[in-house]
mmCIF file of C-alpha atoms in Angstrom:
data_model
loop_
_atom_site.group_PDB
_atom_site.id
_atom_site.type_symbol
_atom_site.label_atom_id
_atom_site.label_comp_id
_atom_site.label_asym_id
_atom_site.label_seq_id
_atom_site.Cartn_x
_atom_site.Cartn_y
_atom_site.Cartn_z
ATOM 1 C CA UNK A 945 116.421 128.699 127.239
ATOM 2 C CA UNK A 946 118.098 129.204 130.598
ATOM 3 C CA UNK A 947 117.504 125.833 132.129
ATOM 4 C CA UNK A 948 118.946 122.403 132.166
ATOM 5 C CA UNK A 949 117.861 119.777 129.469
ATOM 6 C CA UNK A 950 115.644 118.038 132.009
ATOM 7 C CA UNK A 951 113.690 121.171 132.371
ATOM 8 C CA UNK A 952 112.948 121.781 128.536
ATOM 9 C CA UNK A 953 112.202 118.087 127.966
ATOM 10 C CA UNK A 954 109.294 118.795 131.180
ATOM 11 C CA UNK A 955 107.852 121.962 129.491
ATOM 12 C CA UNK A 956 107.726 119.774 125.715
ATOM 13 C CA UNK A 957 105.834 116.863 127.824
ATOM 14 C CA UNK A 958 103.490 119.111 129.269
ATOM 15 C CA UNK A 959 102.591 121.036 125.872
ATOM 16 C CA UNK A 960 102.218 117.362 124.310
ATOM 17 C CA UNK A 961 100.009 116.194 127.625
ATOM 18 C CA UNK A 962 97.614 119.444 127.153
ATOM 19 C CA UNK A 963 97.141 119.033 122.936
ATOM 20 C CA UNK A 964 96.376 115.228 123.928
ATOM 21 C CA UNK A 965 93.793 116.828 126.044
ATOM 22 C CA UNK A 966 92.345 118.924 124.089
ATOM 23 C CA UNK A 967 92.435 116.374 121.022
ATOM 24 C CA UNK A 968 90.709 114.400 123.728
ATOM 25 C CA UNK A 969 88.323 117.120 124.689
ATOM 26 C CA UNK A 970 87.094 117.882 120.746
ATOM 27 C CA UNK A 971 86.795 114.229 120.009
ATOM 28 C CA UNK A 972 84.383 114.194 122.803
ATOM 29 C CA UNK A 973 82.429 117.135 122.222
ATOM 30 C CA UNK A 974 81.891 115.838 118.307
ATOM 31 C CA UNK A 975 80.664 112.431 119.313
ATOM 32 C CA UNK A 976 77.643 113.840 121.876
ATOM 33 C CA UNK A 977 77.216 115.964 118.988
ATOM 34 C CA UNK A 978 76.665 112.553 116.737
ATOM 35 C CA UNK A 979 74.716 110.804 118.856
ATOM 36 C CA UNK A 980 71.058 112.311 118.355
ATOM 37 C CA UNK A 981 72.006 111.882 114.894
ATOM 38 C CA UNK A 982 72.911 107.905 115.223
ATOM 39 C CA UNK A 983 70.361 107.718 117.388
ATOM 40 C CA UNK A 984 67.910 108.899 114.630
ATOM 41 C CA UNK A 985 69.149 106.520 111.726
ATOM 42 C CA UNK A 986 68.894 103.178 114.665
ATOM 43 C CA UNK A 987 65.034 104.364 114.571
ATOM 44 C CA UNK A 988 64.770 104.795 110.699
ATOM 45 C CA UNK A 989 65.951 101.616 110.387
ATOM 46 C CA UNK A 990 64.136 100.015 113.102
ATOM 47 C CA UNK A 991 61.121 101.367 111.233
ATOM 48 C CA UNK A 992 61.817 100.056 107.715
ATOM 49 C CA UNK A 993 63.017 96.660 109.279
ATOM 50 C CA UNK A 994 59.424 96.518 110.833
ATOM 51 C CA UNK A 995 57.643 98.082 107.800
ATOM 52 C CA UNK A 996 59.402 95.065 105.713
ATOM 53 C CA UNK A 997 58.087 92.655 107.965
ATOM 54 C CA UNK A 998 54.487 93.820 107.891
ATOM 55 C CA UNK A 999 53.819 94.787 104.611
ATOM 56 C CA UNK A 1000 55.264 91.303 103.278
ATOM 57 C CA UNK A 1001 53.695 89.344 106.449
ATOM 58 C CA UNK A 1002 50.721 91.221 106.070
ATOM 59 C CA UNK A 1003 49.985 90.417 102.424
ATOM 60 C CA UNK A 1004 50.942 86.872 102.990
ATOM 61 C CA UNK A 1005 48.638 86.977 105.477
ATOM 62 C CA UNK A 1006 46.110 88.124 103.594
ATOM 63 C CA UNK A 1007 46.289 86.422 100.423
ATOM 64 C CA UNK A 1008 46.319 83.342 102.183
ATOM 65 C CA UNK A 1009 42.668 84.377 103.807
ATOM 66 C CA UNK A 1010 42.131 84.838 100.242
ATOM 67 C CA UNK A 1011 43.461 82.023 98.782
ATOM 68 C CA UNK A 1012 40.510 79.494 99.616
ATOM 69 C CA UNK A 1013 37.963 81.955 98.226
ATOM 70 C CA UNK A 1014 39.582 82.371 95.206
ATOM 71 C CA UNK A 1015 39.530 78.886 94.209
ATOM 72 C CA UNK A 1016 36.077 79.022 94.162
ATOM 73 C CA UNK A 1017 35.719 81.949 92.128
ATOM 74 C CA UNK A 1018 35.693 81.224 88.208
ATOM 75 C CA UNK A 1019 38.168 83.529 86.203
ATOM 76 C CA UNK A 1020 40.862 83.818 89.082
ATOM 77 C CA UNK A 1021 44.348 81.650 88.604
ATOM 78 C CA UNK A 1022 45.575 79.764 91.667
ATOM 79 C CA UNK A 1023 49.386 79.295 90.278
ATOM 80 C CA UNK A 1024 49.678 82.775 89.687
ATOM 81 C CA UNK A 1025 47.999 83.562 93.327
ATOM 82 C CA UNK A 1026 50.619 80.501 94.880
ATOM 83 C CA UNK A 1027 53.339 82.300 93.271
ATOM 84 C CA UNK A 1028 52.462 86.034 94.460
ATOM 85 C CA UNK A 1029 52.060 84.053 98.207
ATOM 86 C CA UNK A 1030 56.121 82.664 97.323
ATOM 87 C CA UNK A 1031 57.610 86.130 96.524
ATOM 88 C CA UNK A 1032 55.769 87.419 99.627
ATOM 89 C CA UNK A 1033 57.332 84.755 101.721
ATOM 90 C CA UNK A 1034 60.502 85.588 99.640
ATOM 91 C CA UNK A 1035 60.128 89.501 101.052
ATOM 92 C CA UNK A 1036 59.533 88.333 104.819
ATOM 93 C CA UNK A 1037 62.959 86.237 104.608
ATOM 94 C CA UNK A 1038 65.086 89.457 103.233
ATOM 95 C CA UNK A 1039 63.636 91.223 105.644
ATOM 96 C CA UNK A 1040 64.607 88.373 108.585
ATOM 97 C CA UNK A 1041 67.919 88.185 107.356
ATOM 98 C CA UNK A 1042 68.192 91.873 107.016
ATOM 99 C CA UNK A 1043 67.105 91.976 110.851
ATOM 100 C CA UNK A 1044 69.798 89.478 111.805
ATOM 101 C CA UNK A 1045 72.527 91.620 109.171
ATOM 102 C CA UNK A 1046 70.877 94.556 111.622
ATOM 103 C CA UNK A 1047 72.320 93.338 115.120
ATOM 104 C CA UNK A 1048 75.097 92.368 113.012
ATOM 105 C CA UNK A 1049 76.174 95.926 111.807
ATOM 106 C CA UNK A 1050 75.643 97.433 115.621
ATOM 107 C CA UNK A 1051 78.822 95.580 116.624
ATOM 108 C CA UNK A 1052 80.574 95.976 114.151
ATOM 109 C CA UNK A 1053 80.341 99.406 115.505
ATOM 110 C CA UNK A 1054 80.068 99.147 118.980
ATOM 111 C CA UNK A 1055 83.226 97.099 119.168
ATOM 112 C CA UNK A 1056 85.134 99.552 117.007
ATOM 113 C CA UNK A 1057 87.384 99.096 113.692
ATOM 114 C CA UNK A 1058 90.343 98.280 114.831
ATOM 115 C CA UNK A 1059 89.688 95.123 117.640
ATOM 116 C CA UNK A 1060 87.265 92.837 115.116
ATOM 117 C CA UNK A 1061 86.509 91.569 111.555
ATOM 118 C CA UNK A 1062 82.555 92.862 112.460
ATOM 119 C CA UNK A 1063 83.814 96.339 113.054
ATOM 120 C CA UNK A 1064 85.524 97.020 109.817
ATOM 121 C CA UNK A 1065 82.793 95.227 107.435
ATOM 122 C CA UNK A 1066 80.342 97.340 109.786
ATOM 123 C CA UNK A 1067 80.180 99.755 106.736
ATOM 124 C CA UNK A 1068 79.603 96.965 104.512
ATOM 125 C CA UNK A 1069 77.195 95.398 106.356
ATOM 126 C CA UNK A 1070 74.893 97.859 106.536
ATOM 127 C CA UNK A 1071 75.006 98.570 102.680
ATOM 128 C CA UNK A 1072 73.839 94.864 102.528
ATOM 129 C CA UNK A 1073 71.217 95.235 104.818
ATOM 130 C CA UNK A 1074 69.961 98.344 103.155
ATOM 131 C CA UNK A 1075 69.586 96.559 100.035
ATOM 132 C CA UNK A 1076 67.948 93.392 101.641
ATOM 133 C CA UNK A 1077 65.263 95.751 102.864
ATOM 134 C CA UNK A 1078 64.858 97.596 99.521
ATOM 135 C CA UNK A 1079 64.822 94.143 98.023
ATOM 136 C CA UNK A 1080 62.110 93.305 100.292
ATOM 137 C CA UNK A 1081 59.577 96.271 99.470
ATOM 138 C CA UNK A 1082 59.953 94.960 95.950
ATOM 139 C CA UNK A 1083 58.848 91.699 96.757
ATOM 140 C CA UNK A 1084 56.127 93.486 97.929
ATOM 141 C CA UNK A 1085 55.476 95.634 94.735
ATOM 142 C CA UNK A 1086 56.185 92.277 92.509
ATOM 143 C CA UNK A 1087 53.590 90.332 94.574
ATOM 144 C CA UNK A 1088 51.037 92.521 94.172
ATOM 145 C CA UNK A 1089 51.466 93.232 90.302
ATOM 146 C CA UNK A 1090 51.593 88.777 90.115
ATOM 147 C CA UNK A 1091 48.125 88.743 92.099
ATOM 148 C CA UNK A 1092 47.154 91.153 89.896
ATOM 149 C CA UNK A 1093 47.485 89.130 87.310
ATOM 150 C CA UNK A 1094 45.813 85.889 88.817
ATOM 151 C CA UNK A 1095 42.938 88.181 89.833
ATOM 152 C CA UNK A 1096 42.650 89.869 86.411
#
């Protein structure tokens, strides 16, 4: 190189300023590329947070419409019809909590992994709240195989 020192050291900033840019430029480009995606799994959840919600409110709701019929009907069992009502109520509070674990996760990531405790259990969290919800639609399933029973 035929220039002075002050010259290189320009030239090696400049190269390092335009990979910084482009780094920049790629890390852009793949999260527009994520979004429609993230924006996807917000609704899938959104949908199983509300399908939670209604099928356990729902049957609650019904059974308790139920409930004062039953009572009148010989051959049906009230403690096994109270107890399909509890693990119905039990559904509709995993599915509250996993609601409030919900908002939770969201920042976590919105405020990013490195500036909170919320944004690197963000991962974590949402595993939780997964489970709460698949936890819930078994309440469901248990509830109606218990009123089953009382029924049968």
């Amino acid at each position: 190189c035929k220039c002075t020192a002050g010259c290189c050291a320009l030239l090696n900033f400049n190269a390092m300023t335009a990979q910084t840019d482009l780094r920049k430029s790629r890390i852009a480009v793949r999260n527009e590329a994520r979004k429609p995606r993230f924006d996807i799994i917000i609704r899938s959840a959104d949908a199983a947070l509300k399908n939670a919600f209604l099928i356990n409110g729902g049957g609650a709701v019904a059974l308790l419409a139920f409930f004062g019929q039953a009572g009148r009907q010989p051959g049906t069992s009230s403690p096994w019809l109270a107890l399909a009502l509890f693990v119905l109520i039990i559904g509709a509070a995993l599915a509250a909590v996993a609601t409030g674990l919900s908002f939770l996760a969201q920042y976590g990531y919105l405020v990013g992994k490195r500036r909170s405790w919320f944004g690197r259990s963000a991962q974590s969290i949402t595993a939780a709240n997964i489970v709460l919800v698949l936890f819930s639609y078994v309440c469901f399933v248990v509830a109606g195989f218990i009123a089953y029973r009382g029924l049968a």
